[in-house]
C-alpha cells in the first residue's frame, strides 16, 4: 500500500513538472471570440463578432459573412455594446454537469448500503446511490452551469460620446479578435 501511494505521488509530481506554464513571451496569444450586440444611437441593432477596435472606430464582423466584410462604426453612432464569450453557455453546462456528477457519486458512495431488513422496498446499495446521485446532481449542475453561462455578459454604455468610448477603449481592445 505504501509503495502504491509513493508511485502515484511520483507520477503526479513528474506530470506537474510538464504542466508548468511557459514564459509568456514564448506563448502565442490565444484569440478569444466575443459575440457582440451593438445598439446604435438611431436604434439600429448590429450583431456580430468584435473584430477590431481603434481609437476612432469599431469593427464588427457579421455572423454570416466572410472575414473581409465588417461593419465600421464610429463612437458617435454607438449607444451601447454587449459582449458574450462564444461557447460560454456550453462550457458552463459541461462544468456544471461534471461537478454535479462527481458530487453525486461521492455523496452516494459515502452514504453506504441500506439495511434490507429495515427498508426492503427502497433498500439500495452504495453503487446504486452513487449512480442515482450522479444523474440527479449532474442534471442539476448542468442547469446551474447553463444559467451562469447565459448570464455572463459585459455591457458598455457609450451613449454616442467619444469621452465614454475612450475611457472604455482599453477594455474594448482586450475583447477584440485582432489588435
N, C-alpha and C. Protein backbone atom coordinates (compact mmCIF):
# COMPACT_ATOMS: atom_id res chain seq x y z
N UNK A 1 0.82 -1.19 0.00
CA UNK A 1 0.00 0.00 0.00
C UNK A 1 0.86 1.25 0.00
N UNK A 2 1.92 1.24 0.81
CA UNK A 2 2.81 2.39 0.89
C UNK A 2 3.53 2.60 -0.43
N UNK A 3 3.89 1.49 -1.09
CA UNK A 3 4.58 1.56 -2.37
C UNK A 3 3.66 2.15 -3.45
N UNK A 4 2.38 1.80 -3.42
CA UNK A 4 1.42 2.31 -4.40
C UNK A 4 1.26 3.82 -4.25
N UNK A 5 1.11 4.29 -3.04
CA UNK A 5 0.95 5.72 -2.80
C UNK A 5 2.21 6.47 -3.23
N UNK A 6 3.36 5.93 -2.94
CA UNK A 6 4.62 6.56 -3.34
C UNK A 6 4.73 6.62 -4.85
N UNK A 7 4.35 5.57 -5.54
CA UNK A 7 4.40 5.54 -7.00
C UNK A 7 3.44 6.56 -7.60
N UNK A 8 2.24 6.63 -7.07
CA UNK A 8 1.25 7.60 -7.58
C UNK A 8 1.75 9.02 -7.35
N UNK A 9 2.30 9.31 -6.19
CA UNK A 9 2.83 10.65 -5.93
C UNK A 9 4.00 10.98 -6.85
N UNK A 10 4.86 10.02 -7.12
CA UNK A 10 6.00 10.26 -8.03
C UNK A 10 5.51 10.57 -9.44
N UNK A 11 4.52 9.83 -9.91
CA UNK A 11 3.96 10.09 -11.24
C UNK A 11 3.29 11.45 -11.28
N UNK A 12 2.55 11.79 -10.23
CA UNK A 12 1.88 13.08 -10.16
C UNK A 12 2.88 14.22 -10.20
N UNK A 13 3.95 14.12 -9.43
CA UNK A 13 4.98 15.17 -9.40
C UNK A 13 5.66 15.28 -10.76
N UNK A 14 5.89 14.16 -11.42
CA UNK A 14 6.53 14.18 -12.73
C UNK A 14 5.66 14.91 -13.75
N UNK A 15 4.34 14.65 -13.74
CA UNK A 15 3.47 15.29 -14.71
C UNK A 15 3.24 16.76 -14.40
N UNK A 16 3.27 17.15 -13.14
CA UNK A 16 3.09 18.57 -12.83
C UNK A 16 4.27 19.39 -13.32
N UNK A 17 5.44 18.79 -13.40
CA UNK A 17 6.59 19.50 -13.96
C UNK A 17 6.39 19.82 -15.43
N UNK A 18 5.75 18.91 -16.17
CA UNK A 18 5.48 19.16 -17.58
C UNK A 18 4.36 20.16 -17.79
N UNK A 19 3.49 20.30 -16.82
CA UNK A 19 2.33 21.16 -16.97
C UNK A 19 2.58 22.60 -16.56
N UNK A 20 3.79 22.93 -16.16
CA UNK A 20 4.09 24.30 -15.74
C UNK A 20 3.93 25.26 -16.91
N UNK A 21 3.55 26.48 -16.59
CA UNK A 21 3.35 27.48 -17.63
C UNK A 21 4.67 27.84 -18.28
N UNK A 22 4.58 28.12 -19.58
CA UNK A 22 5.76 28.59 -20.30
C UNK A 22 5.93 30.08 -20.06
N UNK A 23 7.06 30.57 -20.49
CA UNK A 23 7.31 32.00 -20.43
C UNK A 23 6.29 32.71 -21.31
N UNK A 24 5.71 33.81 -20.84
CA UNK A 24 4.64 34.49 -21.58
C UNK A 24 5.12 35.02 -22.93
N UNK A 25 6.40 35.32 -23.08
CA UNK A 25 6.89 35.82 -24.36
C UNK A 25 6.95 34.72 -25.41
N UNK A 26 7.06 33.46 -24.99
CA UNK A 26 7.15 32.37 -25.96
C UNK A 26 5.78 31.82 -26.35
N UNK A 27 4.75 32.18 -25.62
CA UNK A 27 3.41 31.69 -25.93
C UNK A 27 2.73 32.60 -26.94
N UNK A 28 1.96 32.00 -27.82
CA UNK A 28 1.15 32.77 -28.74
C UNK A 28 -0.09 33.26 -28.01
N UNK A 29 -0.59 34.42 -28.39
CA UNK A 29 -1.77 34.98 -27.76
C UNK A 29 -2.99 34.17 -28.18
N UNK A 30 -3.75 33.71 -27.21
CA UNK A 30 -4.96 32.94 -27.50
C UNK A 30 -6.05 33.92 -27.91
N UNK A 31 -6.67 33.65 -29.05
CA UNK A 31 -7.72 34.52 -29.55
C UNK A 31 -9.03 34.10 -28.92
N UNK A 32 -9.66 35.01 -28.23
CA UNK A 32 -10.98 34.77 -27.65
C UNK A 32 -11.99 35.52 -28.50
N UNK A 33 -13.04 34.83 -28.87
CA UNK A 33 -14.05 35.41 -29.74
C UNK A 33 -15.26 35.80 -28.90
N UNK A 34 -15.69 37.04 -29.04
CA UNK A 34 -16.84 37.55 -28.31
C UNK A 34 -17.97 37.87 -29.29
N UNK A 35 -19.17 37.40 -28.97
CA UNK A 35 -20.35 37.78 -29.73
C UNK A 35 -20.77 39.15 -29.21
N UNK A 36 -21.00 40.07 -30.14
CA UNK A 36 -21.33 41.42 -29.72
C UNK A 36 -22.69 41.84 -30.26
N UNK A 37 -23.37 42.64 -29.47
CA UNK A 37 -24.62 43.26 -29.86
C UNK A 37 -24.44 44.75 -29.64
N UNK A 38 -24.51 45.50 -30.73
CA UNK A 38 -24.32 46.95 -30.66
C UNK A 38 -25.64 47.62 -30.99
N UNK A 39 -26.08 48.51 -30.11
CA UNK A 39 -27.27 49.31 -30.37
C UNK A 39 -26.78 50.70 -30.74
N UNK A 40 -27.14 51.12 -31.96
CA UNK A 40 -26.72 52.44 -32.43
C UNK A 40 -27.62 53.51 -31.81
N UNK A 41 -27.19 54.76 -31.90
CA UNK A 41 -27.95 55.87 -31.33
C UNK A 41 -29.29 56.06 -32.04
N UNK A 42 -29.39 55.62 -33.31
CA UNK A 42 -30.66 55.72 -34.04
C UNK A 42 -31.56 54.51 -33.78
N UNK A 43 -31.15 53.58 -32.92
CA UNK A 43 -31.96 52.43 -32.56
C UNK A 43 -31.67 51.17 -33.35
N UNK A 44 -30.82 51.25 -34.36
CA UNK A 44 -30.50 50.08 -35.18
C UNK A 44 -29.66 49.09 -34.37
N UNK A 45 -29.90 47.80 -34.58
CA UNK A 45 -29.20 46.74 -33.87
C UNK A 45 -28.19 46.09 -34.82
N UNK A 46 -26.93 46.01 -34.39
CA UNK A 46 -25.88 45.37 -35.18
C UNK A 46 -25.33 44.21 -34.35
N UNK A 47 -25.35 42.99 -34.94
CA UNK A 47 -24.85 41.82 -34.24
C UNK A 47 -23.73 41.18 -35.03
N UNK A 48 -22.75 40.67 -34.33
CA UNK A 48 -21.61 40.00 -34.96
C UNK A 48 -20.50 39.80 -33.95
N UNK A 49 -19.32 39.56 -34.47
CA UNK A 49 -18.14 39.37 -33.62
C UNK A 49 -17.35 40.67 -33.58
N UNK A 50 -16.82 41.02 -32.41
CA UNK A 50 -15.99 42.21 -32.29
C UNK A 50 -14.65 41.91 -32.94
N UNK A 51 -14.45 42.49 -34.12
CA UNK A 51 -13.26 42.19 -34.90
C UNK A 51 -12.06 43.02 -34.46
N UNK A 52 -12.28 44.35 -34.38
CA UNK A 52 -11.16 45.23 -34.06
C UNK A 52 -11.69 46.54 -33.49
N UNK A 53 -10.88 47.17 -32.66
CA UNK A 53 -11.23 48.47 -32.08
C UNK A 53 -10.04 49.39 -32.27
N UNK A 54 -10.28 50.55 -32.85
CA UNK A 54 -9.25 51.58 -32.96
C UNK A 54 -9.71 52.79 -32.14
N UNK A 55 -8.89 53.82 -32.08
CA UNK A 55 -9.25 54.98 -31.27
C UNK A 55 -10.44 55.75 -31.83
N UNK A 56 -10.75 55.56 -33.12
CA UNK A 56 -11.87 56.30 -33.71
C UNK A 56 -12.93 55.43 -34.37
N UNK A 57 -12.84 54.10 -34.27
CA UNK A 57 -13.86 53.25 -34.89
C UNK A 57 -13.91 51.86 -34.26
N UNK A 58 -15.04 51.21 -34.48
CA UNK A 58 -15.29 49.86 -34.00
C UNK A 58 -15.65 49.01 -35.21
N UNK A 59 -15.01 47.84 -35.33
CA UNK A 59 -15.26 46.95 -36.46
C UNK A 59 -15.99 45.71 -35.95
N UNK A 60 -17.18 45.48 -36.51
CA UNK A 60 -17.99 44.32 -36.15
C UNK A 60 -18.11 43.43 -37.38
N UNK A 61 -17.70 42.17 -37.24
CA UNK A 61 -17.82 41.20 -38.33
C UNK A 61 -19.16 40.49 -38.17
N UNK A 62 -20.07 40.63 -39.14
CA UNK A 62 -21.37 39.95 -39.04
C UNK A 62 -21.20 38.43 -38.95
N UNK A 63 -22.15 37.77 -38.32
CA UNK A 63 -22.07 36.32 -38.13
C UNK A 63 -22.03 35.56 -39.45
N UNK A 64 -22.70 36.04 -40.48
CA UNK A 64 -22.89 35.24 -41.69
C UNK A 64 -22.00 35.61 -42.87
N UNK A 65 -21.01 36.47 -42.70
CA UNK A 65 -20.22 36.89 -43.86
C UNK A 65 -18.76 36.49 -43.71
N UNK A 66 -18.00 36.76 -44.75
CA UNK A 66 -16.58 36.42 -44.74
C UNK A 66 -15.80 37.41 -43.87
N UNK A 67 -14.51 37.11 -43.70
CA UNK A 67 -13.67 37.94 -42.84
C UNK A 67 -13.46 39.35 -43.38
N UNK A 68 -13.62 39.56 -44.68
CA UNK A 68 -13.30 40.86 -45.26
C UNK A 68 -14.42 41.89 -45.08
N UNK A 69 -15.63 41.45 -44.78
CA UNK A 69 -16.75 42.38 -44.65
C UNK A 69 -17.00 42.70 -43.18
N UNK A 70 -16.90 43.97 -42.82
CA UNK A 70 -17.11 44.41 -41.45
C UNK A 70 -18.02 45.62 -41.42
N UNK A 71 -18.81 45.74 -40.35
CA UNK A 71 -19.49 47.00 -40.07
C UNK A 71 -18.46 47.89 -39.40
N UNK A 72 -18.39 49.13 -39.85
CA UNK A 72 -17.48 50.09 -39.23
C UNK A 72 -18.34 51.16 -38.57
N UNK A 73 -18.20 51.30 -37.27
CA UNK A 73 -18.99 52.25 -36.52
C UNK A 73 -18.08 53.24 -35.81
N UNK A 74 -18.49 54.49 -35.81
CA UNK A 74 -17.75 55.49 -35.04
C UNK A 74 -18.35 55.54 -33.63
N UNK A 75 -17.61 56.03 -32.65
CA UNK A 75 -18.15 56.11 -31.28
C UNK A 75 -19.43 56.94 -31.19
N UNK A 76 -19.58 57.93 -32.07
CA UNK A 76 -20.78 58.76 -32.05
C UNK A 76 -22.03 57.99 -32.45
N UNK A 77 -21.86 56.88 -33.18
CA UNK A 77 -23.00 56.08 -33.63
C UNK A 77 -23.45 55.05 -32.59
N UNK A 78 -22.65 54.81 -31.57
CA UNK A 78 -22.90 53.71 -30.65
C UNK A 78 -23.60 54.19 -29.38
N UNK A 79 -24.75 53.58 -29.09
CA UNK A 79 -25.46 53.84 -27.84
C UNK A 79 -24.93 52.92 -26.74
N UNK A 80 -24.95 51.60 -27.01
CA UNK A 80 -24.43 50.64 -26.04
C UNK A 80 -23.89 49.42 -26.76
N UNK A 81 -23.04 48.67 -26.05
CA UNK A 81 -22.44 47.45 -26.60
C UNK A 81 -22.51 46.37 -25.53
N UNK A 82 -22.90 45.15 -25.96
CA UNK A 82 -22.93 44.00 -25.05
C UNK A 82 -22.08 42.90 -25.66
N UNK A 83 -21.30 42.23 -24.81
CA UNK A 83 -20.40 41.17 -25.27
C UNK A 83 -20.61 39.92 -24.45
N UNK A 84 -20.52 38.79 -25.15
CA UNK A 84 -20.62 37.49 -24.50
C UNK A 84 -19.62 36.57 -25.18
N UNK A 85 -18.86 35.82 -24.39
CA UNK A 85 -17.88 34.88 -24.94
C UNK A 85 -18.58 33.79 -25.72
N UNK A 86 -18.06 33.50 -26.89
CA UNK A 86 -18.61 32.43 -27.71
C UNK A 86 -18.35 31.10 -27.01
N UNK A 87 -19.37 30.25 -26.89
CA UNK A 87 -19.23 28.94 -26.28
C UNK A 87 -19.30 28.92 -24.77
N UNK A 88 -19.60 30.06 -24.16
CA UNK A 88 -19.62 30.14 -22.70
C UNK A 88 -20.76 29.32 -22.09
N UNK A 89 -21.91 29.27 -22.77
CA UNK A 89 -23.06 28.53 -22.24
C UNK A 89 -22.76 27.04 -22.20
N UNK A 90 -22.24 26.51 -23.30
CA UNK A 90 -21.90 25.09 -23.35
C UNK A 90 -20.83 24.70 -22.36
N UNK A 91 -19.84 25.56 -22.22
CA UNK A 91 -18.77 25.28 -21.26
C UNK A 91 -19.30 25.29 -19.83
N UNK A 92 -20.18 26.23 -19.53
CA UNK A 92 -20.78 26.27 -18.20
C UNK A 92 -21.61 25.03 -17.92
N UNK A 93 -22.35 24.56 -18.94
CA UNK A 93 -23.16 23.35 -18.76
C UNK A 93 -22.28 22.13 -18.52
N UNK A 94 -21.18 22.02 -19.27
CA UNK A 94 -20.29 20.87 -19.09
C UNK A 94 -19.60 20.88 -17.73
N UNK A 95 -19.15 22.04 -17.30
CA UNK A 95 -18.51 22.14 -15.99
C UNK A 95 -19.52 21.81 -14.88
N UNK A 96 -20.73 22.34 -15.00
CA UNK A 96 -21.76 22.03 -14.01
C UNK A 96 -22.13 20.56 -14.00
N UNK A 97 -22.22 19.95 -15.18
CA UNK A 97 -22.53 18.52 -15.28
C UNK A 97 -21.45 17.69 -14.59
N UNK A 98 -20.20 18.01 -14.89
CA UNK A 98 -19.09 17.26 -14.28
C UNK A 98 -19.04 17.42 -12.78
N UNK A 99 -19.17 18.65 -12.31
CA UNK A 99 -19.11 18.89 -10.86
C UNK A 99 -20.28 18.23 -10.15
N UNK A 100 -21.47 18.33 -10.73
CA UNK A 100 -22.64 17.70 -10.11
C UNK A 100 -22.54 16.19 -10.09
N UNK A 101 -22.05 15.60 -11.19
CA UNK A 101 -21.92 14.14 -11.25
C UNK A 101 -20.89 13.64 -10.23
N UNK A 102 -19.78 14.35 -10.12
CA UNK A 102 -18.77 13.96 -9.13
C UNK A 102 -19.32 14.07 -7.71
N UNK A 103 -20.00 15.18 -7.43
CA UNK A 103 -20.59 15.35 -6.10
C UNK A 103 -21.61 14.25 -5.81
N UNK A 104 -22.49 13.95 -6.77
CA UNK A 104 -23.49 12.91 -6.58
C UNK A 104 -22.89 11.54 -6.37
N UNK A 105 -21.82 11.24 -7.10
CA UNK A 105 -21.15 9.95 -6.95
C UNK A 105 -20.52 9.83 -5.56
N UNK A 106 -19.80 10.85 -5.15
CA UNK A 106 -19.16 10.82 -3.83
C UNK A 106 -20.21 10.74 -2.72
N UNK A 107 -21.27 11.52 -2.85
CA UNK A 107 -22.34 11.51 -1.86
C UNK A 107 -23.01 10.14 -1.78
N UNK A 108 -23.23 9.51 -2.94
CA UNK A 108 -23.85 8.19 -2.96
C UNK A 108 -22.99 7.12 -2.31
N UNK A 109 -21.69 7.13 -2.64
CA UNK A 109 -20.80 6.15 -2.02
C UNK A 109 -20.63 6.40 -0.53
N UNK A 110 -20.61 7.66 -0.13
CA UNK A 110 -20.41 7.99 1.29
C UNK A 110 -21.59 7.57 2.15
N UNK A 111 -22.78 7.54 1.58
CA UNK A 111 -23.94 7.17 2.39
C UNK A 111 -24.02 5.67 2.67
N UNK A 112 -23.29 4.86 1.89
CA UNK A 112 -23.20 3.43 2.18
C UNK A 112 -24.45 2.65 1.79
N UNK A 113 -24.41 1.35 2.07
CA UNK A 113 -25.52 0.46 1.75
C UNK A 113 -26.64 0.61 2.77
N UNK A 114 -27.89 0.44 2.29
CA UNK A 114 -29.04 0.42 3.19
C UNK A 114 -29.21 -0.98 3.76
N UNK A 115 -29.80 -1.04 4.91
CA UNK A 115 -30.09 -2.34 5.52
C UNK A 115 -31.39 -2.88 4.91
N UNK A 116 -31.33 -4.01 4.18
CA UNK A 116 -32.54 -4.52 3.53
C UNK A 116 -33.58 -5.04 4.52
N UNK A 117 -33.20 -5.32 5.74
CA UNK A 117 -34.16 -5.80 6.73
C UNK A 117 -35.09 -4.69 7.21
N UNK A 118 -34.59 -3.46 7.27
CA UNK A 118 -35.39 -2.35 7.78
C UNK A 118 -36.27 -1.74 6.69
N UNK A 119 -35.73 -1.55 5.50
CA UNK A 119 -36.48 -0.91 4.42
C UNK A 119 -36.30 -1.74 3.16
N UNK A 120 -37.01 -2.83 3.05
CA UNK A 120 -36.78 -3.79 1.97
C UNK A 120 -37.29 -3.29 0.62
N UNK A 121 -38.19 -2.32 0.57
CA UNK A 121 -38.71 -1.83 -0.71
C UNK A 121 -37.71 -0.88 -1.37
N UNK A 122 -37.17 0.05 -0.61
CA UNK A 122 -36.28 1.07 -1.17
C UNK A 122 -34.83 0.87 -0.77
N UNK A 123 -34.45 -0.30 -0.36
CA UNK A 123 -33.06 -0.57 0.03
C UNK A 123 -32.17 -0.49 -1.21
N UNK A 124 -31.09 0.28 -1.10
CA UNK A 124 -30.18 0.47 -2.23
C UNK A 124 -28.75 0.22 -1.77
N UNK A 125 -27.93 -0.23 -2.71
CA UNK A 125 -26.51 -0.37 -2.42
C UNK A 125 -25.84 0.98 -2.61
N UNK A 126 -24.62 1.10 -2.17
CA UNK A 126 -23.87 2.36 -2.33
C UNK A 126 -23.66 2.67 -3.81
N UNK A 127 -23.45 1.65 -4.64
CA UNK A 127 -23.24 1.86 -6.07
C UNK A 127 -24.50 2.40 -6.74
N UNK A 128 -25.66 1.88 -6.34
CA UNK A 128 -26.92 2.38 -6.90
C UNK A 128 -27.16 3.83 -6.48
N UNK A 129 -26.85 4.13 -5.24
CA UNK A 129 -26.98 5.51 -4.77
C UNK A 129 -26.03 6.43 -5.52
N UNK A 130 -24.81 5.96 -5.77
CA UNK A 130 -23.83 6.77 -6.49
C UNK A 130 -24.30 7.04 -7.92
N UNK A 131 -24.84 6.02 -8.59
CA UNK A 131 -25.33 6.21 -9.96
C UNK A 131 -26.50 7.18 -9.98
N UNK A 132 -27.44 7.00 -9.06
CA UNK A 132 -28.59 7.91 -8.99
C UNK A 132 -28.17 9.32 -8.64
N UNK A 133 -27.26 9.45 -7.70
CA UNK A 133 -26.76 10.78 -7.32
C UNK A 133 -26.03 11.46 -8.44
N UNK A 134 -25.25 10.69 -9.20
CA UNK A 134 -24.52 11.27 -10.34
C UNK A 134 -25.50 11.80 -11.37
N UNK A 135 -26.56 11.07 -11.63
CA UNK A 135 -27.55 11.52 -12.63
C UNK A 135 -28.29 12.76 -12.13
N UNK A 136 -28.82 12.69 -10.93
CA UNK A 136 -29.62 13.80 -10.40
C UNK A 136 -28.77 15.06 -10.24
N UNK A 137 -27.64 14.95 -9.55
CA UNK A 137 -26.80 16.13 -9.33
C UNK A 137 -26.10 16.59 -10.61
N UNK A 138 -25.86 15.67 -11.53
CA UNK A 138 -25.29 16.06 -12.82
C UNK A 138 -26.25 16.93 -13.60
N UNK A 139 -27.52 16.55 -13.63
CA UNK A 139 -28.53 17.36 -14.33
C UNK A 139 -28.69 18.72 -13.65
N UNK A 140 -28.77 18.72 -12.32
CA UNK A 140 -28.88 19.99 -11.60
C UNK A 140 -27.66 20.89 -11.84
N UNK A 141 -26.48 20.30 -11.85
CA UNK A 141 -25.26 21.07 -12.11
C UNK A 141 -25.24 21.62 -13.52
N UNK A 142 -25.72 20.83 -14.49
CA UNK A 142 -25.76 21.29 -15.88
C UNK A 142 -26.72 22.46 -16.04
N UNK A 143 -27.86 22.40 -15.37
CA UNK A 143 -28.82 23.50 -15.43
C UNK A 143 -28.21 24.76 -14.80
N UNK A 144 -27.58 24.60 -13.64
CA UNK A 144 -26.95 25.76 -12.98
C UNK A 144 -25.82 26.33 -13.84
N UNK A 145 -25.00 25.48 -14.44
CA UNK A 145 -23.92 25.95 -15.30
C UNK A 145 -24.44 26.67 -16.54
N UNK A 146 -25.54 26.17 -17.10
CA UNK A 146 -26.15 26.83 -18.26
C UNK A 146 -26.65 28.22 -17.88
N UNK A 147 -27.31 28.33 -16.74
CA UNK A 147 -27.81 29.64 -16.30
C UNK A 147 -26.67 30.61 -16.05
N UNK A 148 -25.62 30.15 -15.41
CA UNK A 148 -24.47 31.02 -15.15
C UNK A 148 -23.81 31.44 -16.46
N UNK A 149 -23.66 30.51 -17.39
CA UNK A 149 -23.07 30.83 -18.69
C UNK A 149 -23.91 31.80 -19.49
N UNK A 150 -25.23 31.72 -19.35
CA UNK A 150 -26.13 32.61 -20.06
C UNK A 150 -26.08 34.02 -19.50
N UNK A 151 -25.90 34.14 -18.21
CA UNK A 151 -25.97 35.45 -17.56
C UNK A 151 -24.67 36.24 -17.59
N UNK A 152 -23.57 35.64 -18.02
CA UNK A 152 -22.30 36.36 -18.01
C UNK A 152 -22.16 37.19 -19.28
N UNK A 153 -22.35 38.48 -19.13
CA UNK A 153 -22.24 39.42 -20.24
C UNK A 153 -21.50 40.66 -19.76
N UNK A 154 -20.84 41.34 -20.70
CA UNK A 154 -20.19 42.61 -20.40
C UNK A 154 -20.92 43.69 -21.19
N UNK A 155 -21.32 44.75 -20.52
CA UNK A 155 -22.06 45.83 -21.16
C UNK A 155 -21.29 47.13 -21.01
N UNK A 156 -21.22 47.88 -22.11
CA UNK A 156 -20.57 49.19 -22.13
C UNK A 156 -21.57 50.21 -22.64
N UNK A 157 -21.80 51.27 -21.87
CA UNK A 157 -22.67 52.35 -22.31
C UNK A 157 -21.80 53.46 -22.88
N UNK A 158 -21.92 53.70 -24.18
CA UNK A 158 -21.14 54.73 -24.85
C UNK A 158 -21.97 56.00 -25.01
N UNK A 159 -23.26 55.83 -25.32
CA UNK A 159 -24.23 56.92 -25.48
C UNK A 159 -23.80 57.96 -26.50
N UNK A 160 -23.07 57.54 -27.52
CA UNK A 160 -22.65 58.45 -28.58
C UNK A 160 -21.60 59.46 -28.17
N UNK A 161 -20.92 59.25 -27.06
CA UNK A 161 -19.94 60.21 -26.55
C UNK A 161 -18.54 59.63 -26.68
N UNK A 162 -17.65 60.40 -27.33
CA UNK A 162 -16.27 59.95 -27.51
C UNK A 162 -15.55 59.77 -26.18
N UNK A 163 -15.86 60.60 -25.19
CA UNK A 163 -15.19 60.50 -23.90
C UNK A 163 -15.45 59.14 -23.25
N UNK A 164 -16.71 58.69 -23.30
CA UNK A 164 -17.04 57.39 -22.71
C UNK A 164 -16.38 56.26 -23.49
N UNK A 165 -16.31 56.42 -24.82
CA UNK A 165 -15.64 55.40 -25.63
C UNK A 165 -14.16 55.33 -25.28
N UNK A 166 -13.51 56.48 -25.18
CA UNK A 166 -12.07 56.49 -24.87
C UNK A 166 -11.78 56.00 -23.44
N UNK A 167 -12.70 56.24 -22.51
CA UNK A 167 -12.47 55.72 -21.15
C UNK A 167 -12.60 54.19 -21.10
N UNK A 168 -13.35 53.61 -22.03
CA UNK A 168 -13.50 52.14 -22.10
C UNK A 168 -12.65 51.51 -23.19
N UNK A 169 -11.82 52.29 -23.85
CA UNK A 169 -11.08 51.80 -25.02
C UNK A 169 -10.20 50.59 -24.71
N UNK A 170 -9.44 50.64 -23.62
CA UNK A 170 -8.53 49.52 -23.30
C UNK A 170 -9.29 48.23 -23.04
N UNK A 171 -10.42 48.32 -22.33
CA UNK A 171 -11.21 47.11 -22.07
C UNK A 171 -11.84 46.58 -23.35
N UNK A 172 -12.28 47.48 -24.24
CA UNK A 172 -12.84 47.05 -25.52
C UNK A 172 -11.77 46.42 -26.40
N UNK A 173 -10.57 46.99 -26.39
CA UNK A 173 -9.48 46.45 -27.21
C UNK A 173 -9.09 45.04 -26.76
N UNK A 174 -9.20 44.76 -25.46
CA UNK A 174 -8.91 43.41 -24.96
C UNK A 174 -9.91 42.38 -25.49
N UNK A 175 -11.14 42.81 -25.77
CA UNK A 175 -12.19 41.90 -26.24
C UNK A 175 -12.13 41.65 -27.74
N UNK A 176 -11.38 42.47 -28.47
CA UNK A 176 -11.34 42.36 -29.93
C UNK A 176 -10.53 41.15 -30.37
N UNK A 177 -10.89 40.60 -31.57
CA UNK A 177 -10.17 39.44 -32.10
C UNK A 177 -8.76 39.82 -32.54
N UNK A 178 -8.62 40.99 -33.14
CA UNK A 178 -7.30 41.46 -33.58
C UNK A 178 -7.00 42.78 -32.90
N UNK A 179 -5.72 43.04 -32.71
CA UNK A 179 -5.32 44.29 -32.06
C UNK A 179 -4.98 45.34 -33.09
